[in-house]
Amino acid sequence: MNKRIYVFCFHRISDEKSPAYPPMKVKIFERICNYISKHFYIIPITEINKVHNSNKKLAVFTFDDGYYDFYENALPILVKYKIPAVQNIITSCAENRISFWTQKLNNCLEEYFYRNLTVEIQEIGIKKQIRSEKDLEKTALSIYLRLLENDLKDLIVKNLCEKLPEQINQTKMMKWNEIEECIKYNITIGSHTHTHVNLNTLDLNLIENELKISKNIIETRLKNYNCEVVAFPNGQYNNFTMEIARKYGYRYLLSTEGKSLPSNDIYTIIPRFSLYGNNPLKNYLKLKVIELIK
Ligand SMILES: [Zn+2]
């Protein structure tokens, strides 16, 4: 039997306004849960190598980053539809609720837009006034892509935020008490590394640190939990990072290529379909297209 498995990846689920990277609205998320529950047989990630007696396609739900809105908005809906899921957390964020560089950048650019200030990042030759919410989303994406390989990105984002007249409000992340509660509702906790770095650009010691430290913290904070899932930040990985992840005992290695997975091939990388945005028709069409992907 060679069934395909469709692994979905979500990020923020919230009605909060955040035009730099708009969260999926709670109502849209519920509609997607309803649709996928009807058309797919949803399994926990730990069961992807088992034989399932359903004639539906198999699906797995995953979430990245560990936002507080997962606990607040997504979890009650997952419970309502009896959907098991994976939440991949960034352990440095779970330690202190402070968000990571990408989210900080988004929050910071939103402030520049609302205050009509010019965004200036000399290091990557950017000087511009953001004109509209659409422009904000495009600018945030382009700056994100240009900073991705830059070792100084944390400092650059910090400096950009500090040029604002007031401290920005940061998007809240889950802390350990919420994460612990998630486990009671069929949520598997995975690692999304310790600081959400691009592992491909690090040397061996630092890759080991990111993967080992986050696994250790999760297993200690969650009292002897066995953390077997890792989602590579920004979907960036190579054979070397995969090998190290396996060495530290991760069994399920998640990436972000939009592909389905044959159930006999789970020990390589697990690709995922990202679902985001608030256009119901677009989401519906995307799911329809995904269903046709072999
Ligand atoms: Zn992430």
mmCIF file of C-alpha atoms and ligand atoms in Angstrom:
data_model
loop_
_atom_site.group_PDB
_atom_site.id
_atom_site.type_symbol
_atom_site.label_atom_id
_atom_site.label_comp_id
_atom_site.label_asym_id
_atom_site.label_seq_id
_atom_site.Cartn_x
_atom_site.Cartn_y
_atom_site.Cartn_z
ATOM 1 C CA MET A 1 0.000 0.000 0.000
ATOM 2 C CA ASN A 2 1.439 3.341 -0.978
ATOM 3 C CA LYS A 3 -0.926 6.033 0.238
ATOM 4 C CA ARG A 4 0.016 9.676 -0.090
ATOM 5 C CA ILE A 5 0.217 11.835 3.014
ATOM 6 C CA TYR A 6 -0.599 15.540 2.815
ATOM 7 C CA VAL A 7 1.126 17.521 5.540
ATOM 8 C CA PHE A 8 -0.254 21.029 6.073
ATOM 9 C CA CYS A 9 1.653 23.894 7.632
ATOM 10 C CA PHE A 10 0.064 26.894 9.369
ATOM 11 C CA HIS A 11 1.515 29.872 11.212
ATOM 12 C CA ARG A 12 -0.544 32.582 12.938
ATOM 13 C CA ILE A 13 -4.293 32.103 13.464
ATOM 14 C CA SER A 14 -5.718 35.416 14.616
ATOM 15 C CA ASP A 15 -8.137 38.223 13.813
ATOM 16 C CA GLU A 16 -5.477 40.713 14.870
ATOM 17 C CA LYS A 17 -4.485 43.227 12.205
ATOM 18 C CA SER A 18 -0.904 42.616 11.104
ATOM 19 C CA PRO A 19 -0.584 43.641 7.444
ATOM 20 C CA ALA A 20 3.151 42.834 7.142
ATOM 21 C CA TYR A 21 2.319 39.125 7.302
ATOM 22 C CA PRO A 22 -1.449 38.826 7.752
ATOM 23 C CA PRO A 23 -2.476 36.037 10.124
ATOM 24 C CA MET A 24 -5.133 33.597 8.956
ATOM 25 C CA LYS A 25 -8.480 34.742 10.366
ATOM 26 C CA VAL A 26 -10.035 32.413 12.943
ATOM 27 C CA LYS A 27 -13.197 31.890 10.859
ATOM 28 C CA ILE A 28 -11.162 30.966 7.764
ATOM 29 C CA PHE A 29 -9.112 28.522 9.825
ATOM 30 C CA GLU A 30 -12.289 26.886 11.116
ATOM 31 C CA ARG A 31 -13.613 26.519 7.569
ATOM 32 C CA ILE A 32 -10.346 24.888 6.503
ATOM 33 C CA CYS A 33 -10.506 22.482 9.480
ATOM 34 C CA ASN A 34 -14.055 21.605 8.547
ATOM 35 C CA TYR A 35 -13.118 21.014 4.897
ATOM 36 C CA ILE A 36 -10.006 18.950 5.609
ATOM 37 C CA SER A 37 -11.824 16.842 8.247
ATOM 38 C CA LYS A 38 -14.454 15.933 5.648
ATOM 39 C CA HIS A 39 -12.092 15.199 2.762
ATOM 40 C CA PHE A 40 -9.028 13.737 4.489
ATOM 41 C CA TYR A 41 -8.322 11.251 7.261
ATOM 42 C CA ILE A 42 -6.266 13.293 9.739
ATOM 43 C CA ILE A 43 -3.599 11.417 11.676
ATOM 44 C CA PRO A 44 -0.981 12.360 14.292
ATOM 45 C CA ILE A 45 2.506 12.683 12.805
ATOM 46 C CA THR A 46 3.647 9.687 14.834
ATOM 47 C CA GLU A 47 1.248 7.497 12.849
ATOM 48 C CA ILE A 48 2.426 8.328 9.362
ATOM 49 C CA ASN A 49 4.183 4.993 9.004
ATOM 50 C CA LYS A 50 1.173 2.957 10.128
ATOM 51 C CA VAL A 51 -1.435 1.385 7.874
ATOM 52 C CA HIS A 52 -4.761 3.228 8.067
ATOM 53 C CA ASN A 53 -8.013 1.645 6.985
ATOM 54 C CA SER A 54 -9.545 4.738 5.485
ATOM 55 C CA ASN A 55 -10.182 5.282 1.820
ATOM 56 C CA LYS A 56 -9.645 9.007 2.296
ATOM 57 C CA LYS A 57 -6.283 10.648 1.697
ATOM 58 C CA LEU A 58 -4.156 11.007 4.817
ATOM 59 C CA ALA A 59 -3.411 14.430 6.277
ATOM 60 C CA VAL A 60 -1.256 15.819 9.085
ATOM 61 C CA PHE A 61 -1.672 19.289 10.635
ATOM 62 C CA THR A 62 1.443 21.221 11.664
ATOM 63 C CA PHE A 63 2.046 24.739 12.988
ATOM 64 C CA ASP A 64 5.344 26.602 13.180
ATOM 65 C CA ASP A 65 6.864 29.140 15.584
ATOM 66 C CA GLY A 66 4.692 28.652 18.710
ATOM 67 C CA TYR A 67 2.602 31.830 18.616
ATOM 68 C CA TYR A 68 0.298 32.482 21.571
ATOM 69 C CA ASP A 69 -2.607 32.778 19.133
ATOM 70 C CA PHE A 70 -2.241 29.026 18.503
ATOM 71 C CA TYR A 71 -3.209 28.410 22.122
ATOM 72 C CA GLU A 72 -5.855 31.115 22.140
ATOM 73 C CA ASN A 73 -7.522 30.584 18.752
ATOM 74 C CA ALA A 74 -6.416 27.438 16.940
ATOM 75 C CA LEU A 75 -6.401 24.938 19.799
ATOM 76 C CA PRO A 76 -10.145 25.224 20.665
ATOM 77 C CA ILE A 77 -11.014 24.620 16.988
ATOM 78 C CA LEU A 78 -8.648 21.663 16.700
ATOM 79 C CA VAL A 79 -10.269 20.203 19.814
ATOM 80 C CA LYS A 80 -13.765 20.822 18.390
ATOM 81 C CA TYR A 81 -12.903 18.949 15.167
ATOM 82 C CA LYS A 82 -10.805 16.329 17.030
ATOM 83 C CA ILE A 83 -7.732 17.176 14.947
ATOM 84 C CA PRO A 84 -4.309 16.073 16.222
ATOM 85 C CA ALA A 85 -1.505 18.459 15.307
ATOM 86 C CA VAL A 86 2.161 19.309 15.679
ATOM 87 C CA GLN A 87 3.376 22.630 17.073
ATOM 88 C CA ASN A 88 7.047 23.362 16.343
ATOM 89 C CA ILE A 89 8.338 25.837 18.880
ATOM 90 C CA ILE A 90 11.371 28.129 18.957
ATOM 91 C CA THR A 91 12.740 27.397 22.414
ATOM 92 C CA SER A 92 14.332 30.824 23.011
ATOM 93 C CA CYS A 93 10.878 32.369 22.407
ATOM 94 C CA ALA A 94 9.127 29.890 24.721
ATOM 95 C CA GLU A 95 11.618 30.805 27.442
ATOM 96 C CA ASN A 96 10.596 34.473 27.554
ATOM 97 C CA ARG A 97 7.591 35.035 25.191
ATOM 98 C CA ILE A 98 9.724 37.361 23.057
ATOM 99 C CA SER A 99 9.278 36.815 19.343
ATOM 100 C CA PHE A 100 12.011 36.022 16.815
ATOM 101 C CA TRP A 101 13.685 38.210 14.192
ATOM 102 C CA THR A 102 11.167 37.737 11.348
ATOM 103 C CA GLN A 103 8.184 38.611 13.516
ATOM 104 C CA LYS A 104 10.070 41.516 15.113
ATOM 105 C CA LEU A 105 10.865 42.819 11.634
ATOM 106 C CA ASN A 106 7.174 42.612 10.664
ATOM 107 C CA ASN A 107 6.008 44.387 13.844
ATOM 108 C CA CYS A 108 8.669 47.044 13.343
ATOM 109 C CA LEU A 109 7.808 47.702 9.660
ATOM 110 C CA GLU A 110 4.144 48.053 10.618
ATOM 111 C CA GLU A 111 5.096 50.857 13.012
ATOM 112 C CA TYR A 112 7.133 52.605 10.299
ATOM 113 C CA PHE A 113 4.078 52.409 8.036
ATOM 114 C CA TYR A 114 1.566 53.665 10.627
ATOM 115 C CA ARG A 115 3.868 56.533 11.643
ATOM 116 C CA ASN A 116 4.700 57.462 8.044
ATOM 117 C CA LEU A 117 8.422 57.059 8.650
ATOM 118 C CA THR A 118 11.069 56.193 6.068
ATOM 119 C CA VAL A 119 12.496 52.681 6.411
ATOM 120 C CA GLU A 120 16.245 52.840 6.069
ATOM 121 C CA ILE A 121 18.516 49.789 6.216
ATOM 122 C CA GLN A 122 21.911 50.792 4.906
ATOM 123 C CA GLU A 123 23.353 47.268 5.118
ATOM 124 C CA ILE A 124 21.063 46.078 2.304
ATOM 125 C CA GLY A 125 20.620 49.411 0.522
ATOM 126 C CA ILE A 126 16.986 50.049 1.498
ATOM 127 C CA LYS A 127 15.497 53.512 1.884
ATOM 128 C CA LYS A 128 11.795 53.738 1.280
ATOM 129 C CA GLN A 129 8.456 55.021 2.455
ATOM 130 C CA ILE A 130 5.796 52.310 2.673
ATOM 131 C CA ARG A 131 2.716 53.487 0.764
ATOM 132 C CA SER A 132 -0.034 50.974 1.505
ATOM 133 C CA GLU A 133 -0.799 47.745 3.361
ATOM 134 C CA LYS A 134 -0.102 45.761 0.182
ATOM 135 C CA ASP A 135 3.210 47.592 -0.217
ATOM 136 C CA LEU A 136 3.966 46.806 3.450
ATOM 137 C CA GLU A 137 3.424 43.079 2.884
ATOM 138 C CA LYS A 138 5.648 43.153 -0.228
ATOM 139 C CA THR A 139 8.356 45.212 1.503
ATOM 140 C CA ALA A 140 8.368 42.925 4.553
ATOM 141 C CA LEU A 141 8.806 39.872 2.316
ATOM 142 C CA SER A 142 11.571 41.451 0.276
ATOM 143 C CA ILE A 143 13.521 42.624 3.363
ATOM 144 C CA TYR A 144 13.041 39.187 4.958
ATOM 145 C CA LEU A 145 14.487 37.466 1.878
ATOM 146 C CA ARG A 146 17.419 39.861 1.731
ATOM 147 C CA LEU A 147 18.246 39.401 5.421
ATOM 148 C CA LEU A 148 17.807 35.630 5.457
ATOM 149 C CA GLU A 149 21.467 34.827 4.739
ATOM 150 C CA ASN A 150 22.815 37.845 6.644
ATOM 151 C CA ASP A 151 24.624 36.960 9.879
ATOM 152 C CA LEU A 152 23.885 40.405 11.297
ATOM 153 C CA LYS A 153 20.120 40.224 10.795
ATOM 154 C CA ASP A 154 19.284 40.227 14.518
ATOM 155 C CA LEU A 155 21.334 43.359 15.033
ATOM 156 C CA ILE A 156 19.942 45.033 11.894
ATOM 157 C CA VAL A 157 16.341 44.399 13.016
ATOM 158 C CA LYS A 158 17.175 45.562 16.541
ATOM 159 C CA ASN A 159 18.642 48.816 15.206
ATOM 160 C CA LEU A 160 15.657 49.386 12.935
ATOM 161 C CA CYS A 161 13.270 48.932 15.898
ATOM 162 C CA GLU A 162 15.347 51.189 18.137
ATOM 163 C CA LYS A 163 15.098 54.076 15.681
ATOM 164 C CA LEU A 164 11.361 54.220 16.367
ATOM 165 C CA PRO A 165 10.272 56.816 18.945
ATOM 166 C CA GLU A 166 8.585 54.199 21.138
ATOM 167 C CA GLN A 167 9.108 50.538 21.886
ATOM 168 C CA ILE A 168 7.014 48.357 19.594
ATOM 169 C CA ASN A 169 4.430 45.852 20.732
ATOM 170 C CA GLN A 170 5.701 42.409 20.013
ATOM 171 C CA THR A 171 3.597 39.461 18.972
ATOM 172 C CA LYS A 172 3.116 37.185 21.955
ATOM 173 C CA MET A 173 4.581 33.679 21.893
ATOM 174 C CA MET A 174 3.503 30.672 23.975
ATOM 175 C CA LYS A 175 5.333 29.930 27.196
ATOM 176 C CA TRP A 176 5.778 26.533 28.813
ATOM 177 C CA ASN A 177 2.516 26.440 30.788
ATOM 178 C CA GLU A 178 0.486 26.865 27.568
ATOM 179 C CA ILE A 179 2.708 24.457 25.641
ATOM 180 C CA GLU A 180 2.274 21.876 28.383
ATOM 181 C CA GLU A 181 -1.481 22.276 28.210
ATOM 182 C CA CYS A 182 -1.433 21.750 24.424
ATOM 183 C CA ILE A 183 -0.004 18.251 24.931
ATOM 184 C CA LYS A 184 -3.190 17.258 26.796
ATOM 185 C CA TYR A 185 -5.158 17.987 23.611
ATOM 186 C CA ASN A 186 -3.256 15.724 21.240
ATOM 187 C CA ILE A 187 -0.653 18.289 20.210
ATOM 188 C CA THR A 188 2.820 16.930 19.514
ATOM 189 C CA ILE A 189 5.575 19.397 20.362
ATOM 190 C CA GLY A 190 8.416 19.681 17.884
ATOM 191 C CA SER A 191 11.527 21.830 17.710
ATOM 192 C CA HIS A 192 11.870 24.781 15.352
ATOM 193 C CA THR A 193 15.449 25.233 16.661
ATOM 194 C CA HIS A 194 16.488 27.483 19.537
ATOM 195 C CA THR A 195 16.688 30.835 17.729
ATOM 196 C CA HIS A 196 15.041 30.302 14.292
ATOM 197 C CA VAL A 197 18.284 30.496 12.314
ATOM 198 C CA ASN A 198 19.078 29.284 8.839
ATOM 199 C CA LEU A 199 20.942 26.085 9.687
ATOM 200 C CA ASN A 200 22.581 25.905 6.241
ATOM 201 C CA THR A 201 24.741 28.936 6.996
ATOM 202 C CA LEU A 202 26.073 27.736 10.363
ATOM 203 C CA ASP A 203 29.124 25.664 11.149
ATOM 204 C CA LEU A 204 28.869 22.227 12.705
ATOM 205 C CA ASN A 205 29.062 23.340 16.349
ATOM 206 C CA LEU A 206 26.334 25.914 15.957
ATOM 207 C CA ILE A 207 24.025 23.538 14.046
ATOM 208 C CA GLU A 208 24.520 20.964 16.785
ATOM 209 C CA ASN A 209 23.786 23.599 19.391
ATOM 210 C CA GLU A 210 20.566 24.768 17.761
ATOM 211 C CA LEU A 211 19.247 21.215 17.372
ATOM 212 C CA LYS A 212 20.561 19.765 20.620
ATOM 213 C CA ILE A 213 19.761 22.711 22.901
ATOM 214 C CA SER A 214 16.178 23.051 21.670
ATOM 215 C CA LYS A 215 15.530 19.307 22.039
ATOM 216 C CA ASN A 216 17.021 19.290 25.545
ATOM 217 C CA ILE A 217 15.033 22.338 26.644
ATOM 218 C CA ILE A 218 11.765 20.875 25.319
ATOM 219 C CA GLU A 219 12.394 17.514 26.969
ATOM 220 C CA THR A 220 13.349 19.089 30.295
ATOM 221 C CA ARG A 221 10.667 21.790 30.432
ATOM 222 C CA LEU A 222 7.979 19.302 29.438
ATOM 223 C CA LYS A 223 9.189 16.784 32.017
ATOM 224 C CA ASN A 224 10.775 13.859 30.166
ATOM 225 C CA TYR A 225 8.936 14.523 26.934
ATOM 226 C CA ASN A 226 10.373 12.767 23.877
ATOM 227 C CA CYS A 227 10.814 15.410 21.163
ATOM 228 C CA GLU A 228 11.049 13.631 17.811
ATOM 229 C CA VAL A 229 9.983 16.349 15.362
ATOM 230 C CA VAL A 230 12.043 19.186 13.936
ATOM 231 C CA ALA A 231 10.881 21.811 11.434
ATOM 232 C CA PHE A 232 13.826 23.472 9.704
ATOM 233 C CA PRO A 233 13.451 27.293 9.919
ATOM 234 C CA ASN A 234 12.444 28.890 6.604
ATOM 235 C CA GLY A 235 12.370 25.333 5.179
ATOM 236 C CA GLN A 236 16.170 25.483 4.738
ATOM 237 C CA TYR A 237 18.093 22.260 5.152
ATOM 238 C CA ASN A 238 20.676 20.085 3.412
ATOM 239 C CA ASN A 239 21.977 16.518 3.756
ATOM 240 C CA PHE A 240 24.339 17.621 6.492
ATOM 241 C CA THR A 241 21.676 19.262 8.675
ATOM 242 C CA MET A 242 19.409 16.248 8.137
ATOM 243 C CA GLU A 243 22.167 13.916 9.276
ATOM 244 C CA ILE A 244 22.810 15.930 12.431
ATOM 245 C CA ALA A 245 19.089 16.121 13.203
ATOM 246 C CA ARG A 246 18.888 12.338 12.991
ATOM 247 C CA LYS A 247 21.981 11.970 15.151
ATOM 248 C CA TYR A 248 20.196 13.861 17.941
ATOM 249 C CA GLY A 249 17.173 11.602 17.749
ATOM 250 C CA TYR A 250 14.734 13.542 15.587
ATOM 251 C CA ARG A 251 12.631 11.071 13.585
ATOM 252 C CA TYR A 252 10.396 13.460 11.652
ATOM 253 C CA LEU A 253 12.184 16.193 9.705
ATOM 254 C CA LEU A 254 9.845 18.820 8.263
ATOM 255 C CA SER A 255 10.466 21.145 5.335
ATOM 256 C CA THR A 256 8.179 23.439 3.341
ATOM 257 C CA GLU A 257 8.162 22.222 -0.259
ATOM 258 C CA GLY A 258 4.551 21.915 -1.426
ATOM 259 C CA LYS A 259 4.566 18.186 -2.144
ATOM 260 C CA SER A 260 2.750 15.136 -0.833
ATOM 261 C CA LEU A 261 4.625 12.255 0.700
ATOM 262 C CA PRO A 262 4.415 8.544 -0.115
ATOM 263 C CA SER A 263 3.842 6.734 3.178
ATOM 264 C CA ASN A 264 6.793 4.392 2.531
ATOM 265 C CA ASP A 265 9.231 7.294 2.353
ATOM 266 C CA ILE A 266 8.848 8.962 5.729
ATOM 267 C CA TYR A 267 12.465 8.730 6.785
ATOM 268 C CA THR A 268 13.624 11.297 4.275
ATOM 269 C CA ILE A 269 12.371 14.843 4.536
ATOM 270 C CA ILE A 270 8.644 15.482 5.113
ATOM 271 C CA PRO A 271 7.416 18.200 2.699
ATOM 272 C CA ARG A 272 4.477 20.424 3.689
ATOM 273 C CA PHE A 273 1.807 22.535 2.029
ATOM 274 C CA SER A 274 1.651 26.019 3.560
ATOM 275 C CA LEU A 275 -1.841 27.397 4.066
ATOM 276 C CA TYR A 276 -2.120 31.109 4.779
ATOM 277 C CA GLY A 277 -4.016 34.246 3.879
ATOM 278 C CA ASN A 278 -7.646 35.179 4.222
ATOM 279 C CA ASN A 279 -9.134 34.735 0.796
ATOM 280 C CA PRO A 280 -11.650 31.868 1.237
ATOM 281 C CA LEU A 281 -11.857 31.152 -2.502
ATOM 282 C CA LYS A 282 -8.058 31.068 -2.894
ATOM 283 C CA ASN A 283 -7.745 28.696 0.063
ATOM 284 C CA TYR A 284 -10.504 26.477 -1.257
ATOM 285 C CA LEU A 285 -8.883 26.363 -4.707
ATOM 286 C CA LYS A 286 -5.495 25.654 -3.180
ATOM 287 C CA LEU A 287 -6.943 22.731 -1.216
ATOM 288 C CA LYS A 288 -8.663 21.451 -4.362
ATOM 289 C CA VAL A 289 -5.348 21.630 -6.250
ATOM 290 C CA ILE A 290 -3.519 19.941 -3.354
ATOM 291 C CA GLU A 291 -6.057 17.110 -3.425
ATOM 292 C CA LEU A 292 -5.146 16.497 -7.073
ATOM 293 C CA ILE A 293 -1.405 16.406 -6.395
ATOM 294 C CA LYS A 294 -0.037 12.898 -6.471
HETATM 295 ZN ZN ZN B 1 9.331 29.585 11.411
#
